[in-house]
Amino acid sequence: MLPMEELIKTFTEPNVSINENFRLFLSSMPSRTFPVTVLQNSVKVTNEPPKGLRANIRRAFTEITPTFFEEHLLGRKWRKVIFGICFFHAIIQERKKFGPLGWNICYEFNDSDRECALLNLNLYCQEGKIPWDALTYITGEIMYGGRVTDAWDQRCLRTILRRFFSPETLEDNYCYSSSGIYFSPDADSLQLYKEYIENLPLTDDPEIFGMHENANLAFQRKETSTLINTILEVQPRSTARGTGKSNDEIVSELATSILSKLPEKLDTEASLETLFTKDSKGRVSSLTTVLGQEVDRFNNLLKVLRNSLETLNKAIAGFVVMSEEMEQIYKSFLNNQVPTLWANAAYPSLKPLGSWVKDCY
């Protein structure tokens, strides 16, 4: 990476002549060793799976050739099995949108998993038979299951696989959901399958994922939160001269105001004496034990708040370097959000910054 970075830097030197038709294309998975300067000076293109079952399955079928799909000893069974694999792949990818309701851990399944599953399917079905046990194990436990680390997620994955990839899926009138909207069509050409895919619902019903209607609430809440946070992140931060306070002044004043109102620490000695009265066996009540634990936790939160605010003021003044952690607090103050550093040391809360800070006074 380092020699490549130095080579690319020479492209901008004044004495270097580069052909006007020259282009350099670099492809990379997310990597910490990728040179930042190269990334900053490049036009970046990302490839993400499309949203929605219909778009996901449509993308899968654009990559399948008519020869592979139509010319096989198994005939219509072969086409139904391929459709089931593609549908299964779309289902497990789309379950991520439901957050913890979909998977306990957010797994990154990609198109290469589906391609490998189809290649293995072709390899094992050369003789006109489908070895279900072998293919189910390879697909559910190795190809897709190899990415899954949670035991409950593994069980969920196997259950979903059986709905789309099992001997029952080859039966007549088999449907993937109770509504009967989703099924594998009885067709013999790739084009007819594509036409069926285009007629699938644009909005996915939670029932195809095996979920209740209320699961959409979690998805819509997540989408709304992502949209609002994105808008806050991309809004302009610079202010023209003479039109008001700068961002540094706003953040500095807010930090100073919070610092001036923060208590030093909570002292258990200032609490009611009756709370610490011991019984005949020399024990305090369970309420007192919990109180002591909460006081220690809150004092730790106050320490985090005080240290971070003092460091932030120094960073704004230029006395210390503005670290990534301080920059996140800086942005959170401008967006009236509780910084992640504070939230990790505190209790769960959905309040904005102003209301959240009042709880600490």
PDB file of C-alpha atoms in Angstrom, residues 13 36 40 60 116 129 138 154-155 169 178 211 234 247 253 260 262 267 286 290 334 338 340 348:
ATOM      1  CA  GLU A  13       3.650  16.686  -9.537  1.00  0.00           C
ATOM      2  CA  VAL A  36      -6.307   7.893   3.359  1.00  0.00           C
ATOM      3  CA  GLN A  40      -9.695  11.418  -0.286  1.00  0.00           C
ATOM      4  CA  ALA A  60     -30.107 -12.161  -8.458  1.00  0.00           C
ATOM      5  CA  CYS A 116     -21.466 -20.171  -4.060  1.00  0.00           C
ATOM      6  CA  LYS A 129     -30.987 -36.065  -8.157  1.00  0.00           C
ATOM      7  CA  ILE A 138     -23.558 -27.124   3.256  1.00  0.00           C
ATOM      8  CA  GLN A 154     -28.148 -20.251  13.670  1.00  0.00           C
ATOM      9  CA  ARG A 155     -31.405 -21.962  14.630  1.00  0.00           C
ATOM     10  CA  THR A 169     -40.950 -26.591  -1.832  1.00  0.00           C
ATOM     11  CA  SER A 178     -49.758 -18.152   4.375  1.00  0.00           C
ATOM     12  CA  MET A 211     -43.019 -11.725  11.885  1.00  0.00           C
ATOM     13  CA  VAL A 234     -24.844  16.810   6.295  1.00  0.00           C
ATOM     14  CA  ASN A 247     -19.819  26.948  16.093  1.00  0.00           C
ATOM     15  CA  GLU A 253     -20.489  28.331  25.883  1.00  0.00           C
ATOM     16  CA  SER A 260     -20.678  25.312  35.994  1.00  0.00           C
ATOM     17  CA  LEU A 262     -22.425  19.953  37.429  1.00  0.00           C
ATOM     18  CA  ASP A 267     -21.955  12.011  48.846  1.00  0.00           C
ATOM     19  CA  SER A 286     -30.954  -4.103  50.355  1.00  0.00           C
ATOM     20  CA  VAL A 290     -28.467  -0.584  45.670  1.00  0.00           C
ATOM     21  CA  LEU A 334     -24.420  21.203  17.648  1.00  0.00           C
ATOM     22  CA  VAL A 338     -26.227  13.163  23.932  1.00  0.00           C
ATOM     23  CA  THR A 340     -21.949   8.509  22.652  1.00  0.00           C
ATOM     24  CA  PRO A 348     -30.545   4.375  28.799  1.00  0.00           C
TER      25      PRO A 348
END
